Every structure is written in structure tokens, then in C-alpha cells.
């Protein structure tokens, strides 16, 4: 079949309709990304065109939630980018140690691997008992998986090696129990994690925190939206609080760049100025 | 015809092929070149530095939201897909692998075809999988130019052969001939 063009107008009309009906706002997401996901969904759905798909989305919640899954990419790993976690251990944990209570926000936590990695790190540094981790995402299915803390056995080899490269001090297997094809994360890791549905585009500040991790979420946003969400983070951090972005995300071109100093430029770790 | 960008997909055997192309292009070569090479997820930027030293042009890793500039060669970072927006800036994503690859050649090519339409040149080089085949087809469908490395001259013939099976390429030529052709096209447009 020859490739059929989807026009920009069809896409923006679909995004407007999703926003009006369901409140999810994808209008300022990367267009190339949105186009790719919609094109893929269109080709597996059997609809003739986007207009037809659009009327279906509005009348069929199941299909709508499938499309939302398409647009929200929940790909993640434990200790993804081990050198980042090593820097977190070396450069950020000492800062956290100075606080009597610690609040951490994982924005866009997907199925939770990042929050569990943090819990492990905090346990090893003796900080977990005075910490609350807020792990948020707007994808409820991903949050449900995160809450269960059950992950596929297939990934464990890679996670173990990530953990070791990140400077892990224990045997990684002490943090989970195996059950056939899956591993179940220890209850002791979950106890101070609060999982919550929060949309970075449409929801506001909900806590003052010492540390924010928002990794590989902002790459999906257009520049204006990135700046808007950076303001949300800025307003959520205490003075001297720490912001961590993904390895290919930078504050450099953000409006708020001057409000932060750099703790580790390569690992994208920044500190809010006093 | 005024071509505005060149996208290149390359897999196994790619280091050599890219070295040949990047070192042979002259310092006043204008059209920006954007490359996806399959590499391991953890590979560092060492080889970009190496390519940059070998080339008369500026070779760099593509940054998120960066504006595409003339006379520059961009390489997709390992473990991210590279896409081109219609305003000629880059986007990165960590979507699932496509054709077992991240970055995937198809993902770059398809988004580039949307952004540049018939002002795009797509090049498929050596490789041992079929990534790039769908992408080069999209480029042709949008009126762009398709150049495939002659499989008999490729380290790994699978990828160019797979592309040739899917489209009627404009050129099936060796690396040296690709360089000559690109220089000619680049000069014509001035
Ligand atoms: C690629 S994952 C990143 C997961 C993890 N932080 C990491 O780096 O491995 C991106 C996550 O951002 C979430 N996300 C995207 N847009 C969002 C929004 N507007 N509000 C909250 N979460 C969002 C997606 O649902 C997805 O789980």
C-alpha cells in the first residue's frame, strides 16, 4: 500500500478532541512523535483515516485508552544510565543527609523501576526511613504496575549489571523474590513510596520537595511546554533542592537556567540556588 | 532540485563506510547530513570525536531540540530514536526498539520524509538487518531521492539488498561514487 499522508490539521483536530473529551492535553507534545504514534495506531486499527479514528475515540473509551497508551511511552529500566546513579550516590546523597526529613518526587515514573532504584539507593545510604518518595505519572495502567512491583525475570540480568555499575553495595537479588517468570520487589522498598496520578501539563504543585527526578519525559514536549513544566519543578523544590533530568535533556536552554547551579553537568544534575 | 538534507542509515560495517564518506566531503559542503548508525546502547561519544577529526565538516551528536544547520554532520545518540520536526529541529525519544534497533533508521527516515518532502536524499549503506527499508520507501513516496550502496561493495549486503527489493532506487553505487554524486548535487544547487 502506498503511504497515505496524514495532514497536520487532522492531527491537531484529533488532539483537540481528546483534550475536550478526556482532559489529556497532547497539543504541545513533539509533533513528529505524535504523528508517528498516530500513524502506527491508524495502520493497525483498520480505520480509513484519522477523521474516522477520531469519531471512534470519542465514543469508545476502551479505544481511547489504547490511544493514550500509544501516546505515553512507558519504556523504562532499573538503574538506567548507571553512571547517573553513581553520581546520585556520590554527589546528591551527601546533600540529602543534611535534612531531617527527605521528600523526593519522581515525575513520570512509568512502571516504577526508577522509584525502586531510588529506594534501594536510599536504603543502602541509611536514609530511606526518613524519606517519602512521591512517584507520579498520568498513565494509570503504568502506575498500577508500579504499585504491584512485579517485573519480568528477563530483565533481571541487565538490571543486576546496571545496579553493579551504579556502585551497588549488595547482591541485587536481596531486593526481590523470584516467582516463576517474575520477580517481586521487597515490601520494605515500597513502604515509603506514594504512587499518585499527576499530569505535568494540567496539574499543579502538590508538595515541597528536596529532590526531583524527571528523566526522559521532557524530551517528548515542545519547548514552551518544557519551560512551563520547568516552572512547576522550580516551584516544587526547596531552596538548595536538586533537579535531575535524563542524560539527553538539558536545562541550558530553559528560561530557568540561571536559577540553578550545576552539580554534575554531564549527568544533568542541578541545584536550585538559594 | 534543491535538496535540503541528507539522511543516512548504516549498521554493521558502518564505521568504515562513514569514515570514507565523512573524510571525503569538502569543507564547503553545504547540505546537512543526519546519520543513524546502530551501536551498542552504552557506547560513548569517542567515535564521534574520531569522525570529527577525520572530516573537514563539523561532526556532532544530535541534541534534543537542536536546529539543523548547513555544513554539519549529525549522528543519533546511542539508545535514543532521532526524529526530525517540521521546523527542522531534532526530537529524541526512548520509544520501544524498532527492528530491534534504537536508534532506528526507519524512525529517522520516516520523520525526515515528512519534514523535507521531496527535498530529501536518503542513503542506505552496509548492514545486516532490514532497518531502513520502510524509511527509504517513505522517502521515495514523498518524492525524495534514494541512493543505495551497491551490495557487492558493502561489508554486509543484507541492508542494501533489502532496500533494493522494496523500491526502485535512483542510484545503486559504491561509497566513492556516492561521495562524487553528493558533491555534484551540492554544487548544482548554488
Ligand atoms: C519514557 S518514560 C520515562 C520513565 C523513567 N522516568 C525513565 O527515565 O526511565 C516517560 C513517562 O512519562 C509519562 N508522561 C508523559 N506525559 C506526562 C504528563 N503530561 N504527565 C505525567 N506523566 C507523563 C509517561 O506516561 C511515561 O510513563
Short mmCIF file of C-alpha atoms and ligand atoms in Angstrom, two decimals:
data_model
loop_
_atom_site.label_atom_id
_atom_site.label_comp_id
_atom_site.label_asym_id
_atom_site.label_seq_id
_atom_site.Cartn_x
_atom_site.Cartn_y
_atom_site.Cartn_z
CA UNK A 1 0.00 0.00 0.00
CA UNK A 2 1.22 3.44 -0.83
CA UNK A 3 1.69 5.66 2.19
CA UNK A 4 -1.23 8.00 2.76
CA UNK A 5 -0.47 11.42 4.11
CA UNK A 6 -1.93 12.48 7.43
CA UNK A 7 -2.31 16.23 7.50
CA UNK A 8 -1.30 18.46 10.39
CA UNK A 9 -4.90 19.62 10.64
CA UNK A 10 -6.19 16.08 11.11
CA UNK A 11 -3.71 15.55 13.91
CA UNK A 12 -4.42 18.80 15.71
CA UNK A 13 -8.15 18.21 15.41
CA UNK A 14 -7.73 14.75 16.98
CA UNK A 15 -5.65 16.18 19.83
CA UNK A 16 -8.20 18.92 20.48
CA UNK A 17 -10.96 16.32 20.61
CA UNK A 18 -9.01 14.13 23.05
CA UNK A 19 -8.40 17.16 25.25
CA UNK A 20 -12.04 18.26 25.21
CA UNK A 21 -13.40 14.80 25.91
CA UNK A 22 -10.86 13.27 28.27
CA UNK A 23 -8.79 16.20 29.58
CA UNK A 24 -5.46 14.79 28.36
CA UNK A 25 -3.50 17.55 26.69
CA UNK A 26 -1.08 16.40 24.00
CA UNK A 27 -1.28 19.60 21.99
CA UNK A 28 2.25 20.71 22.85
CA UNK A 29 3.97 17.35 22.56
CA UNK A 30 6.63 16.77 19.90
CA UNK A 31 4.72 16.64 16.64
CA UNK A 32 6.99 14.14 14.96
CA UNK A 33 6.48 11.79 17.92
CA UNK A 34 2.69 12.22 17.95
CA UNK A 35 2.49 11.76 14.19
CA UNK A 36 4.49 8.55 14.36
CA UNK A 37 2.32 7.07 17.10
CA UNK A 38 -0.94 8.05 15.41
CA UNK A 39 0.25 6.70 12.06
CA UNK A 40 1.10 3.38 13.73
CA UNK A 41 -2.23 3.17 15.54
CA UNK A 42 -4.09 4.03 12.33
CA UNK A 43 -2.37 1.27 10.41
CA UNK A 44 -3.14 -1.46 12.97
CA UNK A 45 -6.66 -0.19 13.71
CA UNK A 46 -8.07 -0.71 10.23
CA UNK A 47 -9.64 2.73 10.05
CA UNK A 48 -9.59 4.52 6.71
CA UNK A 49 -8.36 7.84 8.03
CA UNK A 50 -7.81 9.95 11.12
CA UNK A 51 -11.28 11.50 10.98
CA UNK A 52 -12.85 8.07 11.26
CA UNK A 53 -10.49 7.18 14.09
CA UNK A 54 -11.36 10.43 15.82
CA UNK A 55 -15.10 9.79 15.98
CA UNK A 56 -14.34 6.32 17.33
CA UNK A 57 -12.03 7.70 20.02
CA UNK A 58 -14.74 10.00 21.27
CA UNK A 59 -17.35 7.26 21.56
CA UNK A 60 -15.28 4.32 22.73
CA UNK A 61 -13.38 4.67 25.98
CA UNK A 62 -11.50 1.43 25.54
CA UNK A 63 -10.13 2.55 22.21
CA UNK A 64 -9.36 5.95 23.69
CA UNK A 65 -7.33 4.40 26.46
CA UNK A 66 -5.42 2.33 23.89
CA UNK A 67 -4.55 5.51 22.07
CA UNK A 68 -3.46 7.14 25.33
CA UNK A 69 -1.14 4.18 25.90
CA UNK A 70 0.27 4.79 22.41
CA UNK A 71 0.99 8.42 23.16
CA UNK A 72 2.52 7.85 26.59
CA UNK A 73 5.74 5.91 26.25
CA UNK A 74 6.42 3.94 29.41
CA UNK A 75 9.72 2.36 28.40
CA UNK A 76 11.98 2.35 31.47
CA UNK A 77 14.65 0.38 33.36
CA UNK A 78 16.10 -0.05 36.82
CA UNK A 79 19.27 1.95 37.29
CA UNK A 80 19.03 3.17 33.71
CA UNK A 81 22.27 5.04 32.97
CA UNK A 82 24.35 3.58 35.82
CA UNK A 83 26.81 6.50 35.77
CA UNK A 84 23.91 8.79 36.63
CA UNK A 85 23.06 6.72 39.70
CA UNK A 86 26.68 6.65 40.71
CA UNK A 87 26.74 10.43 40.62
CA UNK A 88 23.48 10.50 42.59
CA UNK A 89 25.15 8.36 45.24
CA UNK A 90 28.36 10.40 45.33
CA UNK A 91 27.03 13.93 44.87
CA UNK A 92 23.41 14.06 45.96
CA UNK A 93 23.13 11.63 48.87
CA UNK A 94 25.53 13.78 50.98
CA UNK A 95 23.18 16.74 50.42
CA UNK A 96 20.15 14.68 51.42
CA UNK A 97 21.89 13.51 54.59
CA UNK A 98 21.75 17.04 55.96
CA UNK A 99 17.93 17.02 56.11
CA UNK A 100 15.90 15.51 58.99
CA UNK A 101 13.11 14.55 56.58
CA UNK A 102 13.50 13.97 52.87
CA UNK A 103 10.89 14.30 50.15
CA UNK A 104 11.60 13.06 46.64
CA UNK A 105 9.43 13.39 43.55
CA UNK A 106 9.71 11.08 40.56
CA UNK A 107 7.76 12.88 37.84
CA UNK A 108 6.81 10.49 35.02
CA UNK A 109 7.79 7.34 36.94
CA UNK A 110 6.18 4.98 34.38
CA UNK A 111 6.05 1.44 35.85
CA UNK A 112 8.17 2.42 38.83
CA UNK A 113 11.61 0.99 38.11
CA UNK A 114 13.23 4.36 38.74
CA UNK A 115 11.50 4.82 42.11
CA UNK A 116 12.52 1.31 43.23
CA UNK A 117 16.09 2.07 42.21
CA UNK A 118 15.96 5.19 44.37
CA UNK A 119 14.52 3.26 47.32
CA UNK A 120 17.41 0.79 47.07
CA UNK A 121 19.96 3.58 46.98
CA UNK A 122 18.39 5.29 49.98
CA UNK A 123 18.30 2.06 51.98
CA UNK A 124 21.99 1.48 51.33
CA UNK A 125 22.78 5.03 52.40
CA UNK A 126 20.69 4.62 55.56
CA UNK A 127 18.28 7.37 54.53
CA UNK A 128 15.16 5.52 53.50
CA UNK A 129 13.39 5.58 56.85
CA UNK A 130 13.22 9.35 56.87
CA UNK A 131 12.20 9.65 53.23
CA UNK A 132 8.89 9.91 51.40
CA UNK A 133 9.01 9.19 47.68
CA UNK A 134 6.19 10.61 45.57
CA UNK A 135 6.13 8.67 42.31
CA UNK A 136 3.70 10.15 39.81
CA UNK A 137 2.57 9.56 36.26
CA UNK A 138 -0.56 10.33 34.25
CA UNK A 139 -0.74 6.79 32.96
CA UNK A 140 -2.84 4.84 35.46
CA UNK A 141 -2.04 1.43 33.96
CA UNK A 142 1.66 2.08 34.38
CA UNK A 143 1.07 3.27 37.97
CA UNK A 144 -0.84 0.09 38.76
CA UNK A 145 2.09 -1.99 37.56
CA UNK A 146 4.42 0.18 39.59
CA UNK A 147 2.37 -0.39 42.74
CA UNK A 148 2.47 -4.16 42.23
CA UNK A 149 6.24 -4.03 41.87
CA UNK A 150 6.29 -7.21 39.80
CA UNK A 151 8.77 -7.21 36.93
CA UNK A 152 9.76 -9.70 34.28
CA UNK A 153 12.59 -12.09 35.10
CA UNK A 154 14.05 -11.48 31.66
CA UNK A 155 15.22 -8.04 32.64
CA UNK A 156 16.95 -9.02 35.87
CA UNK A 157 20.31 -9.80 34.34
CA UNK A 158 20.53 -6.35 32.85
CA UNK A 159 19.20 -4.67 35.99
CA UNK A 160 21.76 -6.53 38.09
CA UNK A 161 24.57 -5.36 35.89
CA UNK A 162 23.19 -1.78 35.90
CA UNK A 163 22.99 -1.93 39.70
CA UNK A 164 26.60 -3.07 39.99
CA UNK A 165 27.84 -0.46 37.53
CA UNK A 166 25.97 2.12 39.59
CA UNK A 167 28.10 1.24 42.59
CA UNK A 168 25.63 -1.15 44.26
CA UNK A 169 26.93 -2.48 47.56
CA UNK A 170 24.91 -5.67 47.98
CA UNK A 171 23.86 -8.64 45.96
CA UNK A 172 20.98 -7.30 43.85
CA UNK A 173 18.94 -10.45 44.50
CA UNK A 174 18.35 -9.39 48.07
CA UNK A 175 15.89 -6.79 46.89
CA UNK A 176 13.34 -9.15 45.34
CA UNK A 177 11.96 -12.68 45.45
CA UNK A 178 11.63 -14.75 42.30
CA UNK A 179 8.38 -16.33 41.29
CA UNK A 180 8.43 -18.30 38.01
CA UNK A 181 8.70 -15.69 35.25
CA UNK A 182 8.65 -12.71 37.56
CA UNK A 183 10.42 -11.02 40.40
CA UNK A 184 8.55 -9.28 43.19
CA UNK A 185 10.19 -6.27 44.77
CA UNK A 186 10.54 -6.35 48.57
CA UNK A 187 7.80 -4.84 50.68
CA UNK A 188 10.44 -2.89 52.61
CA UNK A 189 11.22 -0.92 49.42
CA UNK A 190 7.59 0.01 48.85
CA UNK A 191 6.68 1.21 52.30
CA UNK A 192 7.61 4.88 51.85
CA UNK A 193 6.58 5.26 48.22
CA UNK A 194 3.35 7.11 47.48
CA UNK A 195 2.08 6.35 43.96
CA UNK A 196 -0.16 9.06 42.56
CA UNK A 197 -1.78 10.10 39.32
CA UNK A 198 -0.49 13.52 38.34
CA UNK A 199 -0.45 15.19 34.95
CA UNK A 200 2.52 17.50 34.44
CA UNK A 201 0.67 19.53 31.82
CA UNK A 202 -2.60 20.15 33.61
CA UNK A 203 -1.98 19.60 37.35
CA UNK A 204 -0.12 21.90 39.72
CA UNK A 205 2.39 21.83 42.57
CA UNK A 206 1.41 19.30 45.27
CA UNK A 207 4.37 19.25 47.65
CA UNK A 208 7.65 20.95 48.52
CA UNK A 209 10.43 18.50 47.86
CA UNK A 210 14.21 18.18 48.29
CA UNK A 211 14.85 16.26 45.07
CA UNK A 212 13.04 15.89 41.76
CA UNK A 213 13.83 13.28 39.12
CA UNK A 214 12.15 13.84 35.78
CA UNK A 215 14.01 11.73 33.28
CA UNK A 216 13.08 11.13 29.65
CA UNK A 217 9.72 12.84 29.92
CA UNK A 218 10.54 16.37 28.77
CA UNK A 219 12.09 15.11 25.53
CA UNK A 220 8.54 14.41 24.40
CA UNK A 221 7.46 18.03 24.96
CA UNK A 222 7.80 21.09 22.77
CA UNK A 223 9.92 23.95 24.04
CA UNK A 224 7.09 26.06 25.54
CA UNK A 225 5.70 23.13 27.44
CA UNK A 226 9.17 22.21 28.66
CA UNK A 227 9.53 25.69 30.11
CA UNK A 228 6.12 25.51 31.71
CA UNK A 229 6.91 22.21 33.41
CA UNK A 230 10.31 23.52 34.48
CA UNK A 231 8.48 26.30 36.30
CA UNK A 232 6.37 23.69 38.05
CA UNK A 233 9.55 21.93 39.18
CA UNK A 234 11.16 25.17 40.27
CA UNK A 235 8.14 25.99 42.42
CA UNK A 236 8.14 22.49 43.93
CA UNK A 237 11.80 22.49 45.00
CA UNK A 238 13.04 23.93 48.29
CA UNK A 239 15.99 26.32 48.01
CA UNK A 240 19.08 24.19 47.57
CA UNK A 241 16.92 21.36 46.24
CA UNK A 242 18.19 19.14 43.44
CA UNK A 243 16.76 18.54 39.95
CA UNK A 244 17.79 15.52 37.84
CA UNK A 245 16.98 15.25 34.13
CA UNK A 246 17.58 12.49 31.59
CA UNK A 247 21.03 12.14 30.01
CA UNK A 248 19.95 13.88 26.80
CA UNK A 249 17.91 16.61 28.47
CA UNK A 250 19.47 19.91 29.45
CA UNK A 251 18.48 22.93 31.46
CA UNK A 252 20.87 25.04 29.41
CA UNK A 253 18.23 26.36 27.04
CA UNK A 254 15.50 26.70 29.63
CA UNK A 255 14.29 30.08 30.90
CA UNK A 256 15.22 28.99 34.42
CA UNK A 257 18.82 28.03 33.72
CA UNK A 258 20.21 30.95 35.73
CA UNK A 259 18.25 29.90 38.79
CA UNK A 260 20.27 26.70 39.16
CA UNK A 261 23.91 25.79 39.63
CA UNK A 262 25.33 22.63 38.10
CA UNK A 263 26.24 19.71 40.35
CA UNK A 264 27.13 17.31 37.53
CA UNK A 265 26.71 18.79 34.06
CA UNK A 266 27.23 15.53 32.18
CA UNK A 267 24.69 13.64 34.31
CA UNK A 268 22.26 16.61 34.20
CA UNK A 269 22.10 17.20 37.94
CA UNK A 270 21.26 20.76 39.01
CA UNK A 271 20.83 22.57 42.30
CA UNK A 272 18.29 25.33 42.87
CA UNK A 273 20.06 28.48 44.05
CA UNK A 274 19.27 29.99 47.44
CA UNK B 1 16.05 20.39 -7.47
CA UNK B 2 17.23 21.91 -4.24
CA UNK B 3 17.95 19.22 -1.68
CA UNK B 4 17.86 20.48 1.89
CA UNK B 5 19.03 17.46 3.86
CA UNK B 6 20.65 14.04 3.56
CA UNK B 7 19.75 11.16 5.87
CA UNK B 8 21.99 8.12 6.13
CA UNK B 9 21.30 4.69 7.64
CA UNK B 10 24.11 2.28 8.37
CA UNK B 11 24.64 -0.77 10.56
CA UNK B 12 27.36 -3.42 10.68
CA UNK B 13 30.45 -2.29 8.80
CA UNK B 14 29.32 1.27 9.33
CA UNK B 15 32.40 2.75 10.97
CA UNK B 16 34.47 2.25 7.86
CA UNK B 17 31.80 3.39 5.47
CA UNK B 18 31.19 6.56 7.46
CA UNK B 19 34.88 7.29 7.73
CA UNK B 20 35.16 7.11 3.93
CA UNK B 21 32.21 9.41 3.33
CA UNK B 22 32.88 11.92 6.11
CA UNK B 23 36.55 12.33 5.26
CA UNK B 24 35.94 12.78 1.51
CA UNK B 25 33.39 15.59 1.65
CA UNK B 26 34.93 19.05 1.07
CA UNK B 27 34.95 21.82 3.65
CA UNK B 28 32.37 23.88 1.73
CA UNK B 29 29.84 21.06 1.52
CA UNK B 30 26.52 22.64 2.37
CA UNK B 31 23.68 20.18 2.76
CA UNK B 32 23.32 18.93 6.36
CA UNK B 33 23.80 15.20 6.86
CA UNK B 34 21.97 13.24 9.56
CA UNK B 35 23.12 9.72 10.36
CA UNK B 36 21.72 6.77 12.26
CA UNK B 37 24.27 4.10 12.95
CA UNK B 38 23.39 1.04 15.00
CA UNK B 39 25.69 0.91 18.01
CA UNK B 40 25.50 -0.67 21.43
CA UNK B 41 23.33 1.22 23.92
CA UNK B 42 26.29 2.01 26.13
CA UNK B 43 28.77 3.17 23.51
CA UNK B 44 30.36 6.52 24.25
CA UNK B 45 30.97 9.54 22.06
CA UNK B 46 34.58 8.60 21.32
CA UNK B 47 33.97 7.61 17.76
CA UNK B 48 32.12 10.86 17.01
CA UNK B 49 35.27 12.68 18.06
CA UNK B 50 37.23 10.41 15.76
CA UNK B 51 34.93 11.10 12.81
CA UNK B 52 35.10 14.81 13.55
CA UNK B 53 38.89 14.69 13.38
CA UNK B 54 38.78 12.84 10.07
CA UNK B 55 36.23 15.16 8.48
CA UNK B 56 36.51 18.68 7.04
CA UNK B 57 32.97 19.26 8.27
CA UNK B 58 31.73 19.60 11.85
CA UNK B 59 30.56 16.20 13.13
CA UNK B 60 28.49 16.14 16.31
CA UNK B 61 25.90 14.18 18.22
CA UNK B 62 22.37 15.44 17.53
CA UNK B 63 20.93 17.29 20.53
CA UNK B 64 17.33 17.40 21.58
CA UNK B 65 15.54 20.47 20.01
CA UNK B 66 18.71 21.49 18.17
CA UNK B 67 18.18 23.43 14.94
CA UNK B 68 19.64 21.67 11.88
CA UNK B 69 22.41 23.73 10.31
CA UNK B 70 24.20 23.70 6.97
CA UNK B 71 27.64 22.17 6.67
CA UNK B 72 27.15 19.93 9.69
CA UNK B 73 27.05 16.16 10.12
CA UNK B 74 24.79 14.94 12.91
CA UNK B 75 24.86 11.49 14.50
CA UNK B 76 21.99 9.99 16.51
CA UNK B 77 22.92 9.37 20.17
CA UNK B 78 23.01 5.72 21.27
CA UNK B 79 19.84 4.32 22.89
CA UNK B 80 17.52 7.10 21.60
CA UNK B 81 15.43 7.38 18.45
CA UNK B 82 16.17 10.50 16.45
CA UNK B 83 13.29 12.31 14.72
CA UNK B 84 13.11 15.48 12.65
CA UNK B 85 10.34 18.01 13.25
CA UNK B 86 8.78 20.10 10.50
CA UNK B 87 10.53 23.19 11.88
CA UNK B 88 13.84 21.36 11.14
CA UNK B 89 14.78 20.69 14.74
CA UNK B 90 15.60 17.33 16.33
CA UNK B 91 13.49 15.35 18.77
CA UNK B 92 14.75 12.36 20.74
CA UNK B 93 12.55 9.59 22.13
CA UNK B 94 13.06 6.37 24.04
CA UNK B 95 10.15 4.54 22.45
CA UNK B 96 10.46 0.77 22.07
CA UNK B 97 13.10 -0.53 19.72
CA UNK B 98 12.08 -0.66 16.06
CA UNK B 99 13.56 -3.52 14.01
CA UNK B 100 15.45 -4.41 17.23
CA UNK B 101 17.20 -1.07 16.98
CA UNK B 102 17.27 2.20 18.92
CA UNK B 103 18.09 4.48 17.20
CA UNK B 104 16.19 3.07 14.25
CA UNK B 105 16.86 4.13 10.67
CA UNK B 106 13.16 3.83 9.76
CA UNK B 107 12.17 6.24 12.53
CA UNK B 108 14.64 8.88 11.33
CA UNK B 109 13.82 8.40 7.64
CA UNK B 110 10.05 8.49 8.07
CA UNK B 111 10.08 11.68 10.13
CA UNK B 112 12.64 13.28 7.78
CA UNK B 113 10.43 12.47 4.79
CA UNK B 114 7.54 14.27 6.49
CA UNK B 115 9.71 17.27 7.28
CA UNK B 116 11.58 17.65 3.98
CA UNK B 117 9.20 16.00 1.48
CA UNK B 118 10.88 15.96 -1.97
CA UNK B 119 13.86 17.99 -0.73
CA UNK B 120 15.41 14.96 0.94
CA UNK B 121 18.11 12.49 -0.02
CA UNK B 122 18.04 9.09 1.70
CA UNK B 123 21.07 6.80 1.70
CA UNK B 124 21.15 3.17 2.84
CA UNK B 125 24.61 1.71 3.43
CA UNK B 126 26.07 -1.57 4.65
CA UNK B 127 24.20 -3.55 7.34
CA UNK B 128 22.92 -6.96 8.29
CA UNK B 129 19.25 -6.29 9.01
CA UNK B 130 16.32 -4.68 7.24
CA UNK B 131 16.09 -1.42 9.19
CA UNK B 132 15.83 1.49 6.74
CA UNK B 133 13.75 -0.34 4.15
CA UNK B 134 10.41 1.12 5.20
CA UNK B 135 12.01 4.51 5.68
CA UNK B 136 13.61 4.71 2.26
CA UNK B 137 10.28 3.70 0.75
CA UNK B 138 8.61 6.59 2.56
CA UNK B 139 11.27 8.95 1.24
CA UNK B 140 10.58 7.80 -2.31
CA UNK B 141 6.81 8.09 -1.77
CA UNK B 142 7.32 11.72 -0.74
CA UNK B 143 9.34 12.44 -3.87
CA UNK B 144 12.84 12.33 -2.37
CA UNK B 145 15.98 10.79 -3.85
CA UNK B 146 17.04 7.24 -2.88
CA UNK B 147 20.66 6.15 -3.01
CA UNK B 148 21.65 2.62 -2.04
CA UNK B 149 25.17 1.35 -1.59
CA UNK B 150 25.93 -1.27 -4.23
CA UNK B 151 25.54 -4.52 -2.20
CA UNK B 152 28.56 -6.06 -3.95
CA UNK B 153 30.70 -3.28 -2.45
CA UNK B 154 29.16 -3.40 1.04
CA UNK B 155 30.69 -5.09 4.07
CA UNK B 156 27.29 -6.52 4.76
CA UNK B 157 24.95 -6.78 1.80
CA UNK B 158 21.69 -7.54 3.62
CA UNK B 159 20.51 -4.00 4.36
CA UNK B 160 21.12 -2.52 0.90
CA UNK B 161 19.60 -5.62 -0.72
CA UNK B 162 16.52 -5.36 1.46
CA UNK B 163 16.08 -1.70 0.42
CA UNK B 164 16.55 -2.52 -3.27
CA UNK B 165 13.89 -5.21 -3.05
CA UNK B 166 11.34 -2.68 -1.76
CA UNK B 167 11.84 0.30 -4.08
CA UNK B 168 13.33 1.36 -7.37
CA UNK B 169 16.35 3.32 -6.18
CA UNK B 170 17.65 6.30 -8.08
CA UNK B 171 21.22 5.08 -7.66
CA UNK B 172 22.90 1.82 -6.69
CA UNK B 173 26.55 2.79 -6.41
CA UNK B 174 29.74 2.40 -4.39
CA UNK B 175 30.79 4.62 -1.47
CA UNK B 176 33.23 6.55 -3.66
CA UNK B 177 30.54 7.17 -6.25
CA UNK B 178 28.12 8.27 -3.53
CA UNK B 179 30.61 10.91 -2.42
CA UNK B 180 31.06 12.14 -6.01
CA UNK B 181 27.32 12.29 -6.56
CA UNK B 182 26.68 14.21 -3.33
CA UNK B 183 29.35 16.76 -4.16
CA UNK B 184 27.85 17.23 -7.61
CA UNK B 185 24.33 17.68 -6.22
CA UNK B 186 25.58 20.08 -3.56
CA UNK B 187 27.36 22.24 -6.12
CA UNK B 188 24.49 22.26 -8.59
CA UNK B 189 22.17 23.88 -6.14
CA UNK B 190 24.26 27.04 -5.83
C1 LIG C 1 9.81 7.21 28.80
S1 LIG C 1 9.02 7.19 30.34
C2 LIG C 1 10.34 7.61 31.45
C3 LIG C 1 10.36 6.73 32.67
C4 LIG C 1 11.51 6.97 33.62
N1 LIG C 1 11.48 8.32 34.17
C5 LIG C 1 12.84 6.69 32.94
O1 LIG C 1 13.56 7.61 32.59
O2 LIG C 1 13.16 5.51 32.78
C6 LIG C 1 8.03 8.65 30.22
C7 LIG C 1 6.86 8.68 31.20
O3 LIG C 1 6.32 10.00 31.25
C8 LIG C 1 4.94 9.90 31.39
N2 LIG C 1 4.29 11.13 30.95
C9 LIG C 1 4.20 11.64 29.71
N3 LIG C 1 3.48 12.78 29.72
C10 LIG C 1 3.12 13.00 31.01
C11 LIG C 1 2.37 14.01 31.65
N4 LIG C 1 1.82 15.01 30.96
N5 LIG C 1 2.20 13.93 32.99
C12 LIG C 1 2.74 12.91 33.70
N6 LIG C 1 3.45 11.92 33.14
C13 LIG C 1 3.64 11.97 31.80
C14 LIG C 1 4.56 8.70 30.54
O4 LIG C 1 3.31 8.15 30.91
C15 LIG C 1 5.74 7.76 30.81
O5 LIG C 1 5.44 6.87 31.85
#
